XYZ file of C-alpha atoms in Angstrom:
461
model
C -0.019 -0.037 -0.002
C 1.364 3.422 -0.877
C 2.422 5.568 2.046
C -0.090 8.388 2.432
C -0.395 10.147 5.821
C -2.820 12.543 4.356
C -5.483 9.924 3.722
C -9.107 10.984 4.936
C -11.552 9.386 7.408
C -15.016 8.483 6.268
C -17.827 10.457 8.177
C -20.277 7.338 7.827
C -17.814 5.010 9.827
C -17.527 7.688 12.560
C -21.199 8.120 12.895
C -21.627 4.278 12.937
C -19.017 3.758 15.612
C -20.152 6.446 17.692
C -23.861 5.505 17.749
C -23.022 3.346 20.817
C -22.902 6.470 23.003
C -26.182 7.316 24.702
C -27.496 10.616 23.591
C -28.690 12.452 26.697
C -27.435 16.057 26.381
C -29.785 18.946 25.449
C -28.918 22.760 24.864
C -29.171 23.450 28.619
C -26.927 20.642 29.537
C -24.339 21.736 26.897
C -24.451 25.390 28.334
C -23.876 24.058 31.813
C -20.965 21.797 30.596
C -19.463 24.664 28.719
C -19.689 27.231 31.587
C -18.723 24.473 34.023
C -15.468 24.120 32.040
C -14.828 27.856 31.359
C -15.687 29.331 34.674
C -13.065 27.655 36.888
C -9.286 28.496 36.995
C -9.921 31.385 34.676
C -12.113 33.424 36.894
C -10.901 32.491 40.370
C -7.093 32.553 39.499
C -5.894 34.177 36.210
C -7.432 37.593 36.668
C -5.041 38.085 39.689
C -2.010 36.408 38.468
C -2.021 37.910 34.881
C -2.667 41.391 36.302
C 0.244 41.059 38.681
C 2.823 39.589 36.089
C 1.731 40.803 32.636
C -0.963 43.244 32.149
C -1.940 45.209 35.344
C -5.576 46.332 35.535
C -5.435 46.075 31.705
C -6.098 42.215 32.250
C -9.768 43.251 31.536
C -8.674 44.164 28.027
C -6.642 40.993 27.866
C -9.883 38.994 28.340
C -11.751 41.256 25.781
C -9.044 40.265 23.193
C -9.150 36.598 24.148
C -12.885 36.767 23.971
C -12.991 38.208 20.557
C -10.572 35.754 19.117
C -12.471 32.852 20.826
C -15.688 34.377 19.459
C -14.603 33.917 15.938
C -13.394 30.395 16.693
C -16.592 29.568 18.365
C -18.553 30.304 15.214
C -16.173 27.991 13.287
C -16.516 25.300 15.902
C -20.366 25.621 15.962
C -20.474 25.138 12.125
C -18.271 21.982 12.155
C -19.743 20.428 15.137
C -23.301 20.778 13.844
C -22.281 19.267 10.389
C -20.095 16.634 11.796
C -21.658 15.473 15.143
C -18.843 12.994 16.305
C -16.680 12.571 19.223
C -13.258 13.872 19.150
C -13.706 17.603 18.413
C -10.780 19.134 16.392
C -9.033 15.669 16.121
C -11.812 14.160 14.138
C -12.474 17.308 12.101
C -8.746 17.284 11.117
C -9.005 13.580 10.010
C -12.116 14.283 7.950
C -11.119 17.547 6.441
C -7.268 17.629 6.243
C -6.176 14.071 6.413
C -5.027 11.639 9.110
C -1.599 12.995 10.034
C -3.054 16.684 10.485
C -5.925 15.035 12.650
C -3.212 13.252 14.716
C -1.335 16.505 15.180
C -4.596 18.271 16.404
C -5.420 15.383 18.606
C -1.900 15.406 20.127
C -2.288 19.318 20.631
C -5.780 18.659 22.347
C -4.169 15.964 24.597
C -1.808 18.774 25.688
C -4.678 21.198 26.160
C -7.062 19.011 27.953
C -4.711 17.201 30.232
C -2.561 20.117 31.247
C -5.798 22.088 31.843
C -7.182 19.722 34.325
C -3.651 19.268 35.997
C -3.383 23.082 36.314
C -7.011 23.361 37.534
C -6.278 20.457 40.211
C -3.402 22.669 41.538
C -5.700 25.634 41.799
C -8.361 23.474 43.536
C -5.770 22.414 46.168
C -4.630 25.993 46.726
C -8.213 27.036 47.588
C -8.949 24.007 49.625
C -5.794 24.639 51.679
C -7.094 28.308 52.000
C -10.386 27.002 53.385
C -9.019 24.492 55.794
C -6.187 27.057 57.053
C -8.971 29.470 58.058
C -10.304 26.891 60.753
C -6.763 26.049 61.807
C -6.123 22.787 59.972
C -3.126 22.042 58.014
C -1.755 19.134 55.834
C 1.924 18.103 56.076
C 3.961 20.897 54.344
C 5.790 18.333 52.100
C 2.402 17.227 50.624
C 0.815 20.761 50.155
C 2.353 21.784 46.889
C 4.067 20.552 43.793
C 7.563 19.215 43.535
C 9.893 21.949 44.806
C 12.704 20.663 47.272
C 13.945 24.286 47.688
C 10.614 25.115 49.573
C 10.282 21.761 51.069
C 7.338 20.517 48.995
C 7.437 17.229 47.111
C 3.851 16.196 46.074
C 0.457 17.966 45.878
C -1.657 15.275 47.641
C -4.941 17.259 47.408
C -4.582 17.994 43.766
C -4.252 14.246 43.043
C -7.307 13.345 45.201
C -9.358 15.868 43.548
C -8.724 14.437 39.984
C -9.702 10.867 41.105
C -12.875 11.930 42.745
C -14.093 13.790 39.706
C -13.188 10.719 37.566
C -15.079 8.392 40.035
C -18.126 10.688 39.604
C -17.810 10.491 35.702
C -17.425 6.615 35.850
C -21.010 6.409 37.497
C -22.555 7.724 34.129
C -22.846 10.839 32.309
C -26.567 11.429 33.272
C -25.613 11.519 36.974
C -22.474 13.748 36.353
C -24.447 16.237 34.278
C -27.186 16.711 36.839
C -24.539 17.372 39.609
C -22.706 19.565 37.231
C -25.865 21.683 36.422
C -26.525 22.158 40.185
C -22.928 23.140 40.753
C -22.791 25.705 37.852
C -25.767 27.484 39.427
C -24.116 27.586 42.748
C -20.899 28.830 41.216
C -22.405 31.742 39.159
C -24.352 32.828 42.393
C -21.103 33.022 44.416
C -19.436 34.912 41.487
C -22.339 37.424 41.681
C -21.900 37.888 45.464
C -18.169 38.672 45.042
C -18.973 41.221 42.343
C -21.716 42.700 44.465
C -19.492 42.853 47.635
C -16.335 43.785 45.848
C -17.992 46.975 44.270
C -18.110 48.619 47.686
C -14.374 48.243 48.101
C -13.070 49.474 44.760
C -10.433 52.255 45.066
C -10.060 54.084 41.678
C -6.252 54.660 42.651
C -5.726 50.890 42.186
C -6.409 51.242 38.371
C -3.424 53.475 38.033
C -1.387 52.683 35.967
C -3.942 50.844 33.913
C -1.532 49.144 31.642
C 1.866 49.306 33.424
C 3.446 46.679 31.079
C 2.194 48.552 27.914
C 0.203 47.217 25.065
C 2.640 44.169 24.663
C 1.758 43.100 28.255
C -1.998 43.246 27.458
C -1.512 41.166 24.393
C 0.762 38.681 26.053
C -1.855 38.496 28.980
C -4.459 37.719 26.190
C -2.516 34.723 25.227
C -2.308 33.526 28.828
C -6.015 34.143 29.606
C -6.827 32.283 26.446
C -6.554 29.276 28.668
C -9.681 30.514 30.387
C -11.995 30.040 27.413
C -11.428 26.535 26.614
C -14.826 25.355 27.630
C -16.837 26.075 24.317
C -14.069 23.751 22.862
C -15.105 21.072 25.326
C -18.623 21.210 24.139
C -17.869 20.160 20.683
C -16.205 16.954 22.256
C -19.642 15.958 23.435
C -21.372 16.008 19.875
C -21.856 12.363 19.853
C -23.797 12.258 22.958
C -26.093 15.315 22.133
C -29.705 15.179 21.187
C -30.462 17.187 17.993
C -26.785 18.267 17.636
C -27.511 20.521 14.628
C -29.573 22.815 16.937
C -28.081 22.347 20.197
C -24.379 22.566 19.362
C -24.286 26.111 18.265
C -26.312 27.261 21.297
C -23.943 25.362 23.745
C -20.757 26.730 22.064
C -21.667 30.307 21.379
C -23.868 30.751 24.394
C -20.903 29.505 26.695
C -18.533 32.098 25.254
C -20.899 35.079 25.745
C -21.688 34.178 29.318
C -18.202 33.534 30.193
C -16.728 36.710 28.700
C -19.175 38.928 30.549
C -18.425 37.213 33.957
C -14.506 37.348 33.301
C -14.559 41.052 32.498
C -16.801 41.845 35.642
C -14.493 39.906 37.972
C -11.411 41.461 36.612
C -12.654 44.932 36.960
C -13.795 44.435 40.529
C -10.634 42.372 41.559
C -8.110 44.988 40.228
C -10.050 47.841 41.773
C -10.151 46.208 45.338
C -6.319 45.460 45.510
C -3.468 46.951 43.711
C -2.303 44.559 40.867
C 1.211 44.020 42.286
C -0.289 42.082 45.157
C -2.295 39.693 43.242
C 0.344 37.140 42.257
C -1.001 34.666 44.588
C -2.699 31.074 43.907
C -6.088 32.204 45.290
C -6.371 35.974 44.395
C -10.038 36.373 44.783
C -10.159 35.014 48.179
C -7.007 36.945 49.009
C -8.644 40.259 47.890
C -11.651 39.664 49.992
C -9.394 39.092 53.095
C -7.492 42.263 52.378
C -10.795 44.210 52.932
C -11.756 42.242 56.028
C -14.386 40.143 54.392
C -12.971 36.878 55.558
C -16.286 34.979 55.776
C -17.154 35.827 52.236
C -13.479 34.740 51.265
C -14.338 31.369 52.859
C -17.684 31.203 51.126
C -15.854 32.114 47.807
C -13.309 29.468 48.399
C -15.958 26.924 48.626
C -17.334 28.460 45.429
C -14.163 28.179 43.743
C -13.758 24.500 44.666
C -17.236 23.915 43.182
C -16.319 25.969 40.233
C -13.075 24.148 39.570
C -14.533 20.884 40.224
C -17.154 21.448 37.287
C -14.239 22.652 35.095
C -12.301 19.243 35.948
C -15.441 17.315 35.157
C -15.795 18.825 31.781
C -12.122 18.437 30.883
C -11.726 14.941 32.155
C -14.916 14.154 30.313
C -13.695 15.614 27.017
C -10.212 14.253 27.321
C -11.465 10.696 27.799
C -13.665 11.153 24.668
C -10.564 12.418 22.722
C -8.406 9.377 23.816
C -11.348 7.233 22.977
C -11.529 8.723 19.498
C -7.904 8.313 18.845
C -8.115 4.638 20.107
C -11.337 4.199 17.956
C -9.159 5.020 14.850
C -6.404 2.623 15.841
C -3.821 5.393 16.254
C -3.499 4.489 19.958
C -4.026 0.916 21.298
C -7.685 -0.323 20.401
C -8.545 -0.870 24.093
C -8.742 2.786 24.612
C -11.424 3.038 21.901
C -13.802 0.677 23.673
C -17.296 1.630 25.012
C -18.476 -0.450 28.012
C -21.954 -1.811 28.562
C -23.147 1.611 30.177
C -22.015 3.659 27.044
C -18.862 4.941 28.671
C -15.186 4.833 27.368
C -14.054 3.466 30.848
C -10.594 2.434 29.705
C -9.601 5.880 28.363
C -11.258 7.637 31.394
C -8.978 6.025 33.875
C -5.901 6.260 31.721
C -6.142 9.937 31.281
C -7.192 10.401 35.042
C -3.944 8.685 36.187
C -1.734 10.761 33.870
C -3.589 14.142 34.873
C -3.369 13.301 38.568
C 0.393 12.736 38.402
C 0.838 16.041 36.399
C -1.208 17.991 39.104
C 0.653 16.378 41.885
C 4.278 17.219 40.588
C 4.087 20.288 38.405
C 3.215 23.802 39.565
C 0.227 25.995 38.199
C 2.515 28.409 36.468
C 4.371 25.739 34.555
C 1.188 24.147 33.471
C -0.931 27.044 32.277
C 1.976 28.530 30.092
C 2.032 25.251 28.063
C -1.682 24.942 27.242
C -2.234 27.967 24.940
C -0.052 26.850 22.103
C -1.655 23.646 21.538
C -5.117 25.272 21.768
C -4.341 28.163 19.242
C -2.984 25.547 16.849
C -6.138 23.557 16.943
C -8.291 26.619 16.784
C -6.413 27.839 13.588
C -7.009 24.597 11.901
C -10.602 24.376 12.903
C -11.171 27.954 11.675
C -9.720 27.214 8.207
C -11.435 23.885 8.270
C -14.881 25.717 7.485
C -13.456 26.737 4.263
C -12.551 22.983 3.463
C -16.052 22.006 4.745
C -17.875 24.265 2.368
C -16.162 22.630 -0.458
C -17.282 19.029 0.445
C -20.455 17.618 -1.038
C -20.199 14.353 1.059
C -20.847 16.101 4.328
C -24.196 17.337 5.245
C -24.879 21.065 5.467
C -24.597 22.634 8.976
C -27.543 24.094 10.549
C -25.525 27.081 11.544
C -23.137 28.627 9.086
C -20.389 31.191 9.942
C -21.503 34.614 8.726
C -19.384 36.713 6.408
C -17.760 33.711 4.871
C -14.894 33.312 4.173
C -13.853 36.544 5.870
C -14.299 35.275 9.404
C -12.661 31.872 9.100
C -9.769 33.597 7.521
C -9.405 36.283 10.202
C -9.895 33.619 12.917
C -7.140 31.555 11.462
C -4.645 34.621 11.264
C -5.674 35.813 14.715
C -4.807 32.478 16.385
C -1.539 32.299 14.452
C -0.761 35.790 15.439
C -1.481 35.188 19.245
C 1.164 32.436 19.205
C 3.891 35.009 18.593
C 3.146 36.490 22.032
C 3.997 33.136 23.869
C 7.489 32.787 25.328
C 10.252 30.920 23.533
C 10.386 28.190 26.155
C 6.862 27.377 25.151
C 7.730 26.788 21.641
C 10.608 24.628 22.689
C 8.469 22.435 24.822
C 5.757 22.314 22.102
C 8.544 21.233 19.430
C 9.541 18.341 21.740
C 5.846 17.471 22.443
C 4.868 17.362 18.724
C 8.143 15.564 17.793
C 7.347 12.924 20.308
C 3.787 12.727 18.849
C 4.888 12.367 15.307
C 7.349 9.535 16.357
C 4.305 7.685 17.860
C 2.196 8.217 14.775
C 4.875 7.116 12.367
C 6.060 4.180 14.592
C 2.687 2.867 15.856
C -0.296 4.808 14.721
C 0.050 4.751 10.794
C 0.572 0.967 10.872
C -2.383 0.247 13.152
C -4.803 2.879 11.714
C -8.183 1.550 10.844
C -7.830 3.336 7.431
C -5.519 0.533 6.544
C -8.594 -1.898 6.236
C -10.518 0.689 4.197
C -10.540 0.581 0.395
């Protein structure tokens, strides 16, 4: 057989394989799943750390820029997901529209995005948990309180690891139960965010907004690449397509609706947070609770710590869910061992769920939050660029059904979205590109040594 890494998958095979999933998700469930993923680390941690180190109070502008780029991408995702309702998100779109090797690269980028995201969130979850128990005089052994850092006497983040396994245990009990609990948690989380905004408004000091952009425009744009991490939820929604009722209608609602709600809440929290406390004091693991304690609102800080834990739990649930579906999809296609592509009698990819959970837990236990968040954006931006341009390829295909939602101002928006994602990559630090080169080099080695030979495409004529 002629070597052809750009061979394309068949949509009918995907639809036939994925029909084993139970279709339980409606538009409201997708919104809750997306908001659950987006409103986590992004809203409780990133506004403070990015303001302190990169953008100052101008972090609000960073969120605006990231939201605009994500808005363009979200419309492209909405068209692809309503036209191609299969598991695997950008990985599957890449296989169908570009060819297998591009699909693999996008899948490998999403593995980086999803797994590192959950690991980063688990570190944030642990920080807020420690803040909560410390307020009542309880402490874990210092050696187990944080990531591996012998200089500070810490070796393993035990709480981060436990939090990941608890979420996976919930998911293993079935999607229907998980979604019900997720929907309740999202309502609680949004209510607590509104409490923070309402209370914080009374403690804003206009002097804290000066200077508004202490690191200049470059800092604002660099901040935008970092807070891009905060908007990954709408991308997670697309991974659920195989389990959605009426995906042509519900997928666009879930993806675009998630982004609009998240953008509004992010900007509101950023404005209030940087108004309450001067930005140079916000480089802490739990900045929102820290800000409330600075203005002597300790009881609300404890309430918010509970809300942050709930919020980050929903993000972890969404991300572990989507990463297990991604690994299932790659196993389904034979590019990873086939046991990862199995669906159990309850309609769950149990094998892929526990494999990704173990990897994520180890990452969260060993690596720090800063190291993790800096590595997520490049894989995400790469996937978003290919998805955006994929709309142009989709419109040229006659074998794929028309989408119920179509990107307006075609082809202008897909092209602008592609260029915006590529442009944002140039604001990432050099070390991120070095890590990415190693990551994708390792991924290509796996593809050429194992994936190409075992691909299900080898058995198709």
